mmCIF file of C-alpha atoms in Angstrom:
data_model
loop_
_atom_site.group_PDB
_atom_site.id
_atom_site.type_symbol
_atom_site.label_atom_id
_atom_site.label_comp_id
_atom_site.label_asym_id
_atom_site.label_seq_id
_atom_site.Cartn_x
_atom_site.Cartn_y
_atom_site.Cartn_z
ATOM 1 C CA PHE Q 15 -50.397 -30.724 -3.173
ATOM 2 C CA ASN Q 16 -53.085 -32.888 -1.553
ATOM 3 C CA ASP Q 17 -51.166 -34.258 1.445
ATOM 4 C CA TRP Q 18 -50.741 -37.560 -0.433
ATOM 5 C CA ARG Q 19 -54.439 -38.451 -0.100
ATOM 6 C CA GLY Q 20 -54.970 -41.212 -2.613
ATOM 7 C CA ASP Q 21 -58.668 -40.489 -3.090
ATOM 8 C CA ALA Q 22 -58.391 -36.731 -3.538
ATOM 9 C CA HIS Q 23 -57.806 -36.456 -7.298
ATOM 10 C CA ALA Q 24 -59.171 -39.534 -9.002
ATOM 11 C CA LEU Q 25 -58.317 -40.227 -12.628
ATOM 12 C CA SER Q 26 -60.895 -41.659 -15.000
ATOM 13 C CA ALA Q 27 -60.589 -44.180 -17.797
ATOM 14 C CA ARG Q 28 -61.061 -43.049 -21.359
ATOM 15 C CA ARG Q 29 -64.158 -44.382 -23.076
ATOM 16 C CA ASP Q 30 -62.246 -45.410 -26.200
ATOM 17 C CA GLY Q 31 -61.225 -48.787 -24.803
ATOM 18 C CA SER Q 32 -57.536 -47.859 -24.827
ATOM 19 C CA GLY Q 33 -57.059 -48.582 -21.136
ATOM 20 C CA ILE Q 34 -55.575 -45.110 -20.663
ATOM 21 C CA TRP Q 35 -56.545 -43.138 -17.564
ATOM 22 C CA GLU Q 36 -56.469 -39.367 -17.479
ATOM 23 C CA GLY Q 37 -57.235 -36.356 -15.348
ATOM 24 C CA PHE Q 38 -56.595 -32.627 -15.009
ATOM 25 C CA ILE Q 39 -55.381 -30.888 -11.875
ATOM 26 C CA ALA Q 40 -55.259 -27.104 -12.019
ATOM 27 C CA GLY Q 41 -52.627 -24.932 -10.415
ATOM 28 C CA LEU Q 42 -49.740 -27.369 -10.145
ATOM 29 C CA LEU Q 43 -46.413 -25.554 -10.205
ATOM 30 C CA ALA Q 44 -42.947 -26.665 -11.202
ATOM 31 C CA GLY Q 45 -41.389 -28.540 -8.308
ATOM 32 C CA THR Q 46 -44.632 -30.178 -7.203
ATOM 33 C CA ARG Q 47 -44.077 -33.786 -6.146
ATOM 34 C CA TYR Q 48 -46.563 -36.457 -7.104
ATOM 35 C CA LYS Q 49 -47.204 -40.200 -7.412
ATOM 36 C CA TYR Q 50 -49.968 -42.386 -8.788
ATOM 37 C CA HIS Q 51 -51.939 -44.230 -6.121
ATOM 38 C CA VAL Q 52 -53.045 -47.387 -7.908
ATOM 39 C CA VAL Q 53 -56.095 -49.236 -6.605
ATOM 40 C CA SER Q 54 -56.478 -52.366 -8.679
ATOM 41 C CA ARG Q 55 -59.458 -54.657 -8.957
ATOM 42 C CA HIS Q 56 -56.989 -57.522 -9.101
ATOM 43 C CA ASN Q 57 -56.410 -59.093 -5.687
ATOM 44 C CA GLY Q 58 -57.004 -55.813 -3.843
ATOM 45 C CA TYR Q 59 -53.634 -54.504 -5.058
ATOM 46 C CA ARG Q 60 -52.836 -50.970 -3.820
ATOM 47 C CA VAL Q 61 -49.523 -49.214 -4.343
ATOM 48 C CA ASP Q 62 -47.962 -45.791 -4.931
ATOM 49 C CA LYS Q 63 -46.191 -45.621 -8.277
ATOM 50 C CA ALA Q 64 -43.768 -43.126 -9.769
ATOM 51 C CA ASP Q 65 -44.817 -41.693 -13.112
ATOM 52 C CA PRO Q 66 -43.143 -43.816 -15.846
ATOM 53 C CA PHE Q 67 -43.068 -40.716 -18.078
ATOM 54 C CA ALA Q 68 -41.805 -38.269 -15.436
ATOM 55 C CA VAL Q 69 -39.048 -35.938 -16.630
ATOM 56 C CA HIS Q 70 -37.735 -35.275 -13.117
ATOM 57 C CA ALA Q 71 -37.692 -37.325 -9.914
ATOM 58 C CA GLU Q 72 -36.852 -37.037 -6.254
ATOM 59 C CA VAL Q 73 -33.371 -37.984 -5.135
ATOM 60 C CA SER Q 74 -33.192 -41.636 -4.126
ATOM 61 C CA PRO Q 75 -34.231 -43.202 -1.776
ATOM 62 C CA ARG Q 76 -37.325 -41.005 -2.205
ATOM 63 C CA THR Q 77 -39.424 -42.203 -5.100
ATOM 64 C CA GLY Q 78 -41.756 -39.366 -6.059
ATOM 65 C CA SER Q 79 -41.995 -37.719 -9.462
ATOM 66 C CA ILE Q 80 -41.646 -33.949 -9.875
ATOM 67 C CA VAL Q 81 -43.480 -31.536 -12.163
ATOM 68 C CA HIS Q 82 -40.763 -29.806 -14.189
ATOM 69 C CA ASP Q 83 -40.354 -27.375 -17.082
ATOM 70 C CA LEU Q 84 -37.664 -28.535 -19.541
ATOM 71 C CA ALA Q 85 -37.028 -25.099 -21.085
ATOM 72 C CA TYR Q 86 -33.311 -24.516 -21.783
ATOM 73 C CA GLU Q 87 -31.346 -22.153 -24.033
ATOM 74 C CA TRP Q 88 -28.873 -24.259 -26.024
ATOM 75 C CA HIS Q 89 -25.577 -22.987 -27.426
ATOM 76 C CA ASP Q 90 -24.387 -26.052 -29.360
ATOM 77 C CA GLY Q 91 -25.669 -25.110 -32.796
ATOM 78 C CA GLU Q 92 -22.223 -25.275 -34.395
ATOM 79 C CA TRP Q 93 -21.711 -28.826 -33.117
ATOM 80 C CA LEU Q 94 -25.134 -29.962 -34.324
ATOM 81 C CA ASP Q 95 -24.477 -28.474 -37.769
ATOM 82 C CA GLN Q 96 -21.284 -30.543 -38.040
ATOM 83 C CA ARG Q 97 -22.443 -33.631 -36.131
ATOM 84 C CA ARG Q 98 -22.918 -35.856 -39.157
ATOM 85 C CA GLY Q 99 -19.186 -35.637 -39.834
ATOM 86 C CA HIS Q 100 -18.230 -36.282 -36.205
ATOM 87 C CA ASN Q 101 -20.434 -39.392 -36.056
ATOM 88 C CA ALA Q 102 -19.702 -40.807 -39.514
ATOM 89 C CA LEU Q 103 -18.547 -44.415 -39.785
ATOM 90 C CA ASP Q 104 -15.256 -43.282 -41.342
ATOM 91 C CA ALA Q 105 -14.652 -40.548 -38.744
ATOM 92 C CA PRO Q 106 -11.818 -40.965 -36.190
ATOM 93 C CA VAL Q 107 -13.914 -41.802 -33.126
ATOM 94 C CA SER Q 108 -12.350 -42.395 -29.704
ATOM 95 C CA ILE Q 109 -14.836 -42.920 -26.858
ATOM 96 C CA TYR Q 110 -14.231 -42.378 -23.134
ATOM 97 C CA GLU Q 111 -16.637 -44.346 -20.940
ATOM 98 C CA VAL Q 112 -17.646 -42.562 -17.734
ATOM 99 C CA HIS Q 113 -19.767 -43.266 -14.667
ATOM 100 C CA LEU Q 114 -20.563 -39.746 -13.498
ATOM 101 C CA GLY Q 115 -20.942 -40.692 -9.847
ATOM 102 C CA SER Q 116 -17.497 -42.194 -9.424
ATOM 103 C CA TRP Q 117 -15.316 -40.408 -11.973
ATOM 104 C CA ARG Q 118 -14.307 -37.640 -9.571
ATOM 105 C CA ARG Q 119 -15.462 -36.670 -6.093
ATOM 106 C CA VAL Q 120 -15.114 -33.771 -3.660
ATOM 107 C CA PRO Q 121 -13.124 -35.003 -0.612
ATOM 108 C CA GLY Q 122 -13.693 -31.783 1.329
ATOM 109 C CA ASP Q 123 -17.457 -32.078 1.024
ATOM 110 C CA GLY Q 124 -18.207 -35.549 2.316
ATOM 111 C CA ASP Q 125 -16.635 -37.199 -0.735
ATOM 112 C CA ARG Q 126 -19.745 -36.354 -2.734
ATOM 113 C CA PRO Q 127 -19.810 -36.817 -6.514
ATOM 114 C CA LEU Q 128 -19.572 -33.814 -8.784
ATOM 115 C CA SER Q 129 -22.770 -32.228 -10.033
ATOM 116 C CA TYR Q 130 -23.615 -32.193 -13.725
ATOM 117 C CA ARG Q 131 -22.422 -28.591 -13.992
ATOM 118 C CA GLU Q 132 -19.236 -29.220 -12.026
ATOM 119 C CA ILE Q 133 -18.292 -32.238 -14.075
ATOM 120 C CA ALA Q 134 -18.981 -30.488 -17.392
ATOM 121 C CA HIS Q 135 -15.815 -28.382 -17.407
ATOM 122 C CA GLU Q 136 -13.493 -30.976 -15.893
ATOM 123 C CA LEU Q 137 -14.678 -33.734 -18.215
ATOM 124 C CA ALA Q 138 -14.451 -31.543 -21.308
ATOM 125 C CA ASP Q 139 -10.876 -30.519 -20.464
ATOM 126 C CA TYR Q 140 -9.902 -34.117 -19.698
ATOM 127 C CA CYS Q 141 -11.275 -35.427 -22.992
ATOM 128 C CA ARG Q 142 -9.657 -32.689 -25.053
ATOM 129 C CA ASP Q 143 -6.281 -33.197 -23.357
ATOM 130 C CA LEU Q 144 -6.352 -36.952 -24.056
ATOM 131 C CA GLY Q 145 -7.815 -36.721 -27.553
ATOM 132 C CA PHE Q 146 -11.188 -38.352 -26.931
ATOM 133 C CA THR Q 147 -13.856 -37.382 -29.448
ATOM 134 C CA HIS Q 148 -16.863 -38.693 -27.488
ATOM 135 C CA VAL Q 149 -17.871 -39.625 -23.976
ATOM 136 C CA GLU Q 150 -20.168 -42.542 -23.268
ATOM 137 C CA LEU Q 151 -22.076 -42.095 -20.031
ATOM 138 C CA LEU Q 152 -23.188 -45.107 -18.045
ATOM 139 C CA PRO Q 153 -26.977 -44.861 -17.740
ATOM 140 C CA VAL Q 154 -28.082 -41.501 -16.383
ATOM 141 C CA MET Q 155 -31.763 -42.496 -16.440
ATOM 142 C CA GLU Q 156 -33.181 -42.407 -12.915
ATOM 143 C CA HIS Q 157 -32.476 -45.621 -11.009
ATOM 144 C CA PRO Q 158 -33.197 -46.604 -7.401
ATOM 145 C CA PHE Q 159 -30.080 -48.717 -6.754
ATOM 146 C CA TYR Q 160 -26.885 -46.666 -6.997
ATOM 147 C CA GLY Q 161 -24.752 -49.817 -7.041
ATOM 148 C CA SER Q 162 -26.250 -50.796 -10.397
ATOM 149 C CA TRP Q 163 -24.359 -47.871 -12.046
ATOM 150 C CA GLY Q 164 -27.668 -47.021 -13.710
ATOM 151 C CA TYR Q 165 -28.238 -50.354 -15.425
ATOM 152 C CA GLN Q 166 -31.390 -50.917 -13.354
ATOM 153 C CA SER Q 167 -33.195 -47.969 -14.888
ATOM 154 C CA LEU Q 168 -36.742 -46.972 -13.985
ATOM 155 C CA GLY Q 169 -36.995 -43.317 -15.005
ATOM 156 C CA TYR Q 170 -36.716 -43.664 -18.768
ATOM 157 C CA PHE Q 171 -37.363 -39.950 -19.300
ATOM 158 C CA ALA Q 172 -35.587 -38.455 -16.271
ATOM 159 C CA PRO Q 173 -31.852 -37.908 -15.773
ATOM 160 C CA THR Q 174 -30.971 -38.989 -12.266
ATOM 161 C CA SER Q 175 -31.416 -36.243 -9.691
ATOM 162 C CA ARG Q 176 -28.323 -37.385 -7.796
ATOM 163 C CA TYR Q 177 -26.236 -34.870 -9.734
ATOM 164 C CA GLY Q 178 -28.733 -32.084 -10.427
ATOM 165 C CA THR Q 179 -31.757 -31.060 -12.457
ATOM 166 C CA PRO Q 180 -32.622 -31.844 -16.091
ATOM 167 C CA GLN Q 181 -31.296 -28.401 -17.040
ATOM 168 C CA ASP Q 182 -28.034 -29.199 -15.275
ATOM 169 C CA PHE Q 183 -27.682 -32.326 -17.409
ATOM 170 C CA MET Q 184 -28.518 -30.288 -20.507
ATOM 171 C CA TYR Q 185 -25.709 -27.939 -19.506
ATOM 172 C CA LEU Q 186 -23.297 -30.878 -19.331
ATOM 173 C CA VAL Q 187 -24.205 -32.010 -22.853
ATOM 174 C CA ASP Q 188 -24.213 -28.423 -24.128
ATOM 175 C CA HIS Q 189 -20.765 -27.640 -22.741
ATOM 176 C CA LEU Q 190 -19.241 -30.861 -24.052
ATOM 177 C CA HIS Q 191 -20.615 -30.049 -27.492
ATOM 178 C CA GLN Q 192 -19.202 -26.529 -27.357
ATOM 179 C CA CYS Q 193 -15.822 -28.102 -26.585
ATOM 180 C CA GLY Q 194 -16.080 -30.487 -29.537
ATOM 181 C CA VAL Q 195 -16.918 -33.623 -27.547
ATOM 182 C CA GLY Q 196 -19.867 -35.837 -28.500
ATOM 183 C CA VAL Q 197 -22.136 -37.513 -25.947
ATOM 184 C CA ILE Q 198 -23.345 -41.120 -26.137
ATOM 185 C CA LEU Q 199 -25.737 -42.514 -23.535
ATOM 186 C CA ASP Q 200 -25.984 -46.100 -22.374
ATOM 187 C CA TRP Q 201 -29.650 -47.032 -22.703
ATOM 188 C CA VAL Q 202 -31.228 -50.159 -21.208
ATOM 189 C CA PRO Q 203 -34.353 -51.489 -22.964
ATOM 190 C CA SER Q 204 -33.525 -55.091 -22.041
ATOM 191 C CA HIS Q 205 -34.896 -55.289 -18.492
ATOM 192 C CA PHE Q 206 -36.076 -53.279 -15.485
ATOM 193 C CA PRO Q 207 -35.900 -53.816 -11.690
ATOM 194 C CA ASP Q 208 -38.724 -55.062 -9.485
ATOM 195 C CA ASP Q 209 -38.935 -52.042 -7.152
ATOM 196 C CA ALA Q 210 -42.498 -51.534 -5.905
ATOM 197 C CA HIS Q 211 -42.720 -47.926 -7.132
ATOM 198 C CA GLY Q 212 -41.545 -48.827 -10.620
ATOM 199 C CA LEU Q 213 -42.895 -50.510 -13.732
ATOM 200 C CA ALA Q 214 -43.345 -54.004 -12.327
ATOM 201 C CA TYR Q 215 -46.944 -55.177 -11.828
ATOM 202 C CA PHE Q 216 -47.920 -51.590 -12.492
ATOM 203 C CA ASP Q 217 -51.709 -51.761 -12.289
ATOM 204 C CA GLY Q 218 -51.994 -55.093 -10.558
ATOM 205 C CA THR Q 219 -51.386 -56.872 -13.851
ATOM 206 C CA TYR Q 220 -48.315 -57.587 -15.943
ATOM 207 C CA LEU Q 221 -48.429 -54.363 -17.907
ATOM 208 C CA TYR Q 222 -44.840 -53.787 -19.035
ATOM 209 C CA GLU Q 223 -43.565 -57.349 -18.561
ATOM 210 C CA HIS Q 224 -44.701 -60.813 -19.666
ATOM 211 C CA GLN Q 225 -47.025 -62.675 -17.337
ATOM 212 C CA ASP Q 226 -45.154 -65.971 -17.733
ATOM 213 C CA PRO Q 227 -41.819 -65.741 -15.852
ATOM 214 C CA LYS Q 228 -40.252 -67.974 -18.510
ATOM 215 C CA LYS Q 229 -40.506 -64.962 -20.804
ATOM 216 C CA GLY Q 230 -40.864 -62.059 -18.393
ATOM 217 C CA TYR Q 231 -38.279 -62.593 -15.655
ATOM 218 C CA HIS Q 232 -34.502 -62.564 -15.955
ATOM 219 C CA PRO Q 233 -33.070 -65.258 -13.642
ATOM 220 C CA ASP Q 234 -29.496 -63.917 -13.657
ATOM 221 C CA TRP Q 235 -30.321 -60.287 -12.957
ATOM 222 C CA HIS Q 236 -33.511 -60.818 -10.904
ATOM 223 C CA SER Q 237 -35.282 -58.249 -13.040
ATOM 224 C CA TYR Q 238 -38.228 -58.123 -15.417
ATOM 225 C CA ILE Q 239 -38.076 -58.335 -19.210
ATOM 226 C CA PHE Q 240 -40.129 -55.949 -21.315
ATOM 227 C CA ASN Q 241 -43.008 -57.424 -23.306
ATOM 228 C CA TYR Q 242 -41.866 -56.278 -26.746
ATOM 229 C CA GLY Q 243 -44.990 -57.752 -28.318
ATOM 230 C CA ARG Q 244 -47.200 -55.032 -26.805
ATOM 231 C CA HIS Q 245 -47.643 -51.916 -28.884
ATOM 232 C CA GLU Q 246 -47.789 -49.764 -25.745
ATOM 233 C CA VAL Q 247 -44.478 -51.118 -24.426
ATOM 234 C CA ARG Q 248 -42.749 -50.585 -27.762
ATOM 235 C CA ALA Q 249 -44.138 -47.034 -27.889
ATOM 236 C CA PHE Q 250 -42.875 -46.354 -24.359
ATOM 237 C CA LEU Q 251 -39.334 -47.466 -25.191
ATOM 238 C CA LEU Q 252 -39.215 -45.816 -28.613
ATOM 239 C CA SER Q 253 -40.434 -42.565 -27.055
ATOM 240 C CA SER Q 254 -37.661 -42.766 -24.474
ATOM 241 C CA ALA Q 255 -34.942 -43.297 -27.077
ATOM 242 C CA LEU Q 256 -36.099 -40.431 -29.278
ATOM 243 C CA TYR Q 257 -36.643 -38.199 -26.246
ATOM 244 C CA TRP Q 258 -32.954 -38.283 -25.263
ATOM 245 C CA LEU Q 259 -31.861 -37.559 -28.822
ATOM 246 C CA ASP Q 260 -34.372 -34.746 -29.217
ATOM 247 C CA ARG Q 261 -34.655 -32.968 -25.867
ATOM 248 C CA TYR Q 262 -31.088 -33.555 -24.641
ATOM 249 C CA HIS Q 263 -29.215 -33.331 -27.971
ATOM 250 C CA VAL Q 264 -27.277 -36.550 -27.316
ATOM 251 C CA ASP Q 265 -25.323 -37.942 -30.247
ATOM 252 C CA GLY Q 266 -25.988 -41.639 -29.876
ATOM 253 C CA LEU Q 267 -27.341 -44.500 -27.812
ATOM 254 C CA ARG Q 268 -25.343 -47.552 -26.804
ATOM 255 C CA VAL Q 269 -27.982 -50.248 -26.335
ATOM 256 C CA ASP Q 270 -27.115 -52.519 -23.427
ATOM 257 C CA ALA Q 271 -27.382 -56.324 -23.302
ATOM 258 C CA VAL Q 272 -28.772 -56.826 -26.799
ATOM 259 C CA ALA Q 273 -27.986 -60.555 -26.676
ATOM 260 C CA SER Q 274 -30.319 -60.981 -23.704
ATOM 261 C CA MET Q 275 -33.093 -59.509 -25.838
ATOM 262 C CA LEU Q 276 -32.442 -61.622 -28.920
ATOM 263 C CA TYR Q 277 -32.472 -65.062 -27.298
ATOM 264 C CA LEU Q 278 -35.405 -66.564 -25.419
ATOM 265 C CA ASP Q 279 -33.055 -69.012 -23.691
ATOM 266 C CA TYR Q 280 -30.553 -66.362 -22.573
ATOM 267 C CA GLY Q 281 -29.377 -67.272 -19.057
ATOM 268 C CA ARG Q 282 -31.877 -70.127 -18.844
ATOM 269 C CA LYS Q 283 -31.623 -73.896 -18.566
ATOM 270 C CA ASP Q 284 -33.662 -76.423 -20.534
ATOM 271 C CA GLY Q 285 -37.306 -76.207 -19.554
ATOM 272 C CA GLU Q 286 -36.971 -72.615 -18.332
ATOM 273 C CA TRP Q 287 -37.841 -70.920 -21.613
ATOM 274 C CA ILE Q 288 -40.621 -70.976 -24.198
ATOM 275 C CA PRO Q 289 -39.762 -71.427 -27.910
ATOM 276 C CA ASN Q 290 -41.074 -68.974 -30.476
ATOM 277 C CA GLU Q 291 -43.861 -69.809 -32.932
ATOM 278 C CA HIS Q 292 -41.360 -71.580 -35.180
ATOM 279 C CA GLY Q 293 -39.901 -73.649 -32.367
ATOM 280 C CA GLY Q 294 -36.691 -71.609 -32.206
ATOM 281 C CA LYS Q 295 -34.939 -69.651 -29.484
ATOM 282 C CA GLU Q 296 -34.963 -66.292 -31.268
ATOM 283 C CA ASN Q 297 -37.103 -63.616 -29.632
ATOM 284 C CA LEU Q 298 -39.060 -62.496 -32.683
ATOM 285 C CA GLU Q 299 -40.805 -59.689 -30.804
ATOM 286 C CA ALA Q 300 -37.499 -58.226 -29.593
ATOM 287 C CA ILE Q 301 -36.038 -58.451 -33.098
ATOM 288 C CA THR Q 302 -38.995 -56.499 -34.453
ATOM 289 C CA PHE Q 303 -38.613 -53.897 -31.703
ATOM 290 C CA LEU Q 304 -34.872 -53.400 -32.314
ATOM 291 C CA ARG Q 305 -35.490 -52.891 -36.013
ATOM 292 C CA MET Q 306 -38.249 -50.395 -35.218
ATOM 293 C CA LEU Q 307 -35.904 -48.605 -32.817
ATOM 294 C CA ASN Q 308 -33.118 -48.169 -35.336
ATOM 295 C CA GLU Q 309 -35.464 -47.192 -38.144
ATOM 296 C CA ALA Q 310 -37.012 -44.520 -35.919
ATOM 297 C CA VAL Q 311 -33.664 -43.149 -34.743
ATOM 298 C CA TYR Q 312 -32.118 -42.890 -38.203
ATOM 299 C CA ARG Q 313 -35.336 -41.493 -39.668
ATOM 300 C CA ASP Q 314 -35.638 -38.693 -37.107
ATOM 301 C CA HIS Q 315 -31.953 -38.181 -36.256
ATOM 302 C CA PRO Q 316 -29.830 -39.414 -39.192
ATOM 303 C CA ASP Q 317 -26.703 -37.706 -37.857
ATOM 304 C CA THR Q 318 -26.640 -39.793 -34.655
ATOM 305 C CA GLN Q 319 -25.552 -43.389 -34.016
ATOM 306 C CA THR Q 320 -26.942 -46.455 -32.302
ATOM 307 C CA ILE Q 321 -24.363 -48.904 -30.976
ATOM 308 C CA ALA Q 322 -25.132 -52.475 -29.958
ATOM 309 C CA GLU Q 323 -23.516 -54.357 -27.110
ATOM 310 C CA GLU Q 324 -24.168 -57.795 -28.586
ATOM 311 C CA SER Q 325 -21.963 -60.555 -27.187
ATOM 312 C CA THR Q 326 -22.811 -63.380 -29.594
ATOM 313 C CA SER Q 327 -22.312 -63.863 -33.320
ATOM 314 C CA TRP Q 328 -25.818 -62.766 -34.281
ATOM 315 C CA PRO Q 329 -25.542 -61.865 -37.981
ATOM 316 C CA MET Q 330 -25.994 -58.420 -39.512
ATOM 317 C CA VAL Q 331 -26.397 -56.464 -36.293
ATOM 318 C CA SER Q 332 -25.088 -53.292 -37.946
ATOM 319 C CA ARG Q 333 -26.650 -53.846 -41.348
ATOM 320 C CA PRO Q 334 -29.783 -52.056 -42.604
ATOM 321 C CA THR Q 335 -33.168 -53.501 -41.803
ATOM 322 C CA HIS Q 336 -34.194 -53.613 -45.473
ATOM 323 C CA VAL Q 337 -31.566 -56.305 -46.108
ATOM 324 C CA GLY Q 338 -32.487 -58.278 -42.992
ATOM 325 C CA GLY Q 339 -30.199 -56.624 -40.448
ATOM 326 C CA LEU Q 340 -31.056 -55.209 -37.046
ATOM 327 C CA GLY Q 341 -30.245 -51.700 -38.249
ATOM 328 C CA PHE Q 342 -27.657 -50.581 -35.678
ATOM 329 C CA GLY Q 343 -24.993 -48.155 -36.825
ATOM 330 C CA MET Q 344 -22.189 -49.897 -34.948
ATOM 331 C CA LYS Q 345 -21.498 -52.927 -32.780
ATOM 332 C CA TRP Q 346 -18.993 -53.516 -30.002
ATOM 333 C CA ASN Q 347 -16.343 -56.033 -31.090
ATOM 334 C CA MET Q 348 -16.464 -58.300 -28.058
ATOM 335 C CA GLY Q 349 -14.484 -61.065 -29.770
ATOM 336 C CA TRP Q 350 -11.567 -58.747 -30.492
ATOM 337 C CA MET Q 351 -11.614 -57.533 -26.896
ATOM 338 C CA HIS Q 352 -11.582 -61.054 -25.439
ATOM 339 C CA ASP Q 353 -8.783 -62.356 -27.690
ATOM 340 C CA THR Q 354 -6.637 -59.234 -27.366
ATOM 341 C CA LEU Q 355 -6.766 -59.139 -23.571
ATOM 342 C CA LYS Q 356 -6.010 -62.858 -23.447
ATOM 343 C CA TYR Q 357 -2.968 -62.308 -25.667
ATOM 344 C CA PHE Q 358 -1.596 -59.367 -23.682
ATOM 345 C CA ASP Q 359 -2.080 -61.292 -20.449
ATOM 346 C CA LEU Q 360 0.672 -63.666 -21.590
ATOM 347 C CA ASP Q 361 4.337 -63.181 -20.824
ATOM 348 C CA PRO Q 362 5.924 -61.829 -24.030
ATOM 349 C CA ILE Q 363 8.164 -64.890 -24.273
ATOM 350 C CA HIS Q 364 5.080 -67.070 -24.818
ATOM 351 C CA ARG Q 365 3.181 -64.807 -27.210
ATOM 352 C CA LYS Q 366 4.836 -66.225 -30.331
ATOM 353 C CA HIS Q 367 2.695 -69.335 -29.832
ATOM 354 C CA HIS Q 368 -0.539 -67.335 -29.663
ATOM 355 C CA HIS Q 369 -0.411 -64.819 -32.502
ATOM 356 C CA ASP Q 370 -3.676 -66.293 -33.762
ATOM 357 C CA GLN Q 371 -5.382 -64.416 -30.940
ATOM 358 C CA LEU Q 372 -4.364 -61.197 -32.687
ATOM 359 C CA THR Q 373 -5.005 -62.287 -36.260
ATOM 360 C CA PHE Q 374 -8.294 -64.174 -35.904
ATOM 361 C CA SER Q 375 -10.406 -61.025 -35.638
ATOM 362 C CA ILE Q 376 -9.247 -60.010 -39.132
ATOM 363 C CA TRP Q 377 -11.392 -62.801 -40.556
ATOM 364 C CA TYR Q 378 -14.606 -61.122 -39.397
ATOM 365 C CA ALA Q 379 -13.468 -57.510 -39.007
ATOM 366 C CA PHE Q 380 -15.655 -56.287 -41.869
ATOM 367 C CA PHE Q 381 -18.763 -58.355 -41.167
ATOM 368 C CA GLU Q 382 -20.024 -55.498 -38.979
ATOM 369 C CA ASN Q 383 -19.305 -51.824 -38.327
ATOM 370 C CA PHE Q 384 -17.222 -52.657 -35.294
ATOM 371 C CA VAL Q 385 -16.166 -50.474 -32.375
ATOM 372 C CA LEU Q 386 -13.084 -51.806 -30.590
ATOM 373 C CA SER Q 387 -14.238 -51.720 -26.988
ATOM 374 C CA ILE Q 388 -12.534 -52.235 -23.656
ATOM 375 C CA SER Q 389 -15.331 -51.305 -21.297
ATOM 376 C CA HIS Q 390 -15.981 -51.216 -17.575
ATOM 377 C CA ASP Q 391 -17.151 -54.836 -17.796
ATOM 378 C CA GLU Q 392 -13.517 -55.928 -18.142
ATOM 379 C CA VAL Q 393 -12.334 -54.379 -14.868
ATOM 380 C CA VAL Q 394 -15.176 -55.213 -12.452
ATOM 381 C CA HIS Q 395 -16.248 -58.173 -10.330
ATOM 382 C CA GLY Q 396 -12.708 -59.250 -9.532
ATOM 383 C CA LYS Q 397 -11.356 -59.064 -13.090
ATOM 384 C CA GLY Q 398 -8.692 -56.575 -12.042
ATOM 385 C CA SER Q 399 -7.514 -53.303 -13.535
ATOM 386 C CA MET Q 400 -6.043 -52.990 -17.013
ATOM 387 C CA ILE Q 401 -2.564 -52.462 -15.583
ATOM 388 C CA GLY Q 402 -3.108 -55.488 -13.355
ATOM 389 C CA LYS Q 403 -3.801 -57.688 -16.381
ATOM 390 C CA MET Q 404 -0.357 -57.019 -17.816
ATOM 391 C CA PRO Q 405 2.587 -59.371 -17.070
ATOM 392 C CA GLY Q 406 5.942 -58.470 -15.559
ATOM 393 C CA ASP Q 407 7.167 -55.845 -13.121
ATOM 394 C CA ASP Q 408 5.773 -52.324 -12.943
ATOM 395 C CA TRP Q 409 7.879 -51.034 -15.844
ATOM 396 C CA GLN Q 410 6.863 -53.974 -18.028
ATOM 397 C CA LYS Q 411 3.205 -53.632 -17.070
ATOM 398 C CA PHE Q 412 3.108 -50.004 -18.171
ATOM 399 C CA ALA Q 413 5.073 -50.772 -21.331
ATOM 400 C CA ASN Q 414 2.690 -53.592 -22.240
ATOM 401 C CA LEU Q 415 -0.349 -51.419 -21.585
ATOM 402 C CA ARG Q 416 1.079 -48.647 -23.771
ATOM 403 C CA ALA Q 417 1.604 -51.216 -26.506
ATOM 404 C CA LEU Q 418 -1.978 -52.465 -26.128
ATOM 405 C CA TYR Q 419 -3.502 -48.995 -26.385
ATOM 406 C CA ALA Q 420 -1.272 -48.112 -29.348
ATOM 407 C CA TYR Q 421 -2.317 -51.353 -31.080
ATOM 408 C CA MET Q 422 -5.967 -50.630 -30.330
ATOM 409 C CA TRP Q 423 -5.666 -47.094 -31.718
#
């Protein structure tokens, strides 16, 4: 609307000391592309940034934000009225994990992925035929690197434009609900990528992340860690979580990489991390944030669920905050997954010596509200397919896999 002239529509800082900048531009229509041109007084830093709160974005590799009206006429009232029963802890829940971009493609059209609207009908039919009660979508939040499957999120309020508009994604959720299928979103508050147009070094200072890389940089993932001690950062993330539950009617959030949030020494060697105020390795600020997150979700949307991917034995992950828990509704049972796959990997003739791998999980089965999970993490990075993990010839492999899924069910 102004030929991308950075000096054409200057924002001004509020006089309340909040650090918030604001401005008003008349006449902008839906579909207008925009960015923030940041001119910082720190080291002459100048950069074009996407709007962290944008609800729609350009298709990658373009990085602009788009003015968009989120109006949509929903038809899932019957599902929402009954959702508490579908999401209850004692309900028969069976979750199908899906990456929308690779689930099915269109060979006759350049092998492109299906759009949100195209996938809605096929996915609903597939889930109903196989008896799945919910789908769990790998992160749909806008992300610059397609190969991250969405786990390097930057657009915390925008469904990725790779498959359509926000209304198209609403249609996907709406149709699944009308077909009796719940929708859970993977949500990543644990870290964010270092792309120049994103959250990193936003105004020439460490705004969303910690200044000290021992607290603010993830060495394994080469990404930045949110500064959970800042009120503004907590508000940003809490707003994102509630936004998806409110505006998109999703039925739950599966919070990714919770262990990396809980431990200050996660993925770090001695001398690469800073202890908390008590000298321990627990990230007290992240613990406070996670409790705030779950309290907010269950206060505003008590018929939804939050699910933790927490790979350690942190206590009381799915216990209420008022008794000292983190407040999640459910937790992935990573220990059960590891032991069970290890057991089924064995030739049946040797399994009699390893039955403890099946029985051990009984000892802690009721410590948490566990979800038995076999996720995409178990079939990537050279780990092989599920059928490939099974011993024997083809007939035996399929028989073993049937036995595993029946045991899991």
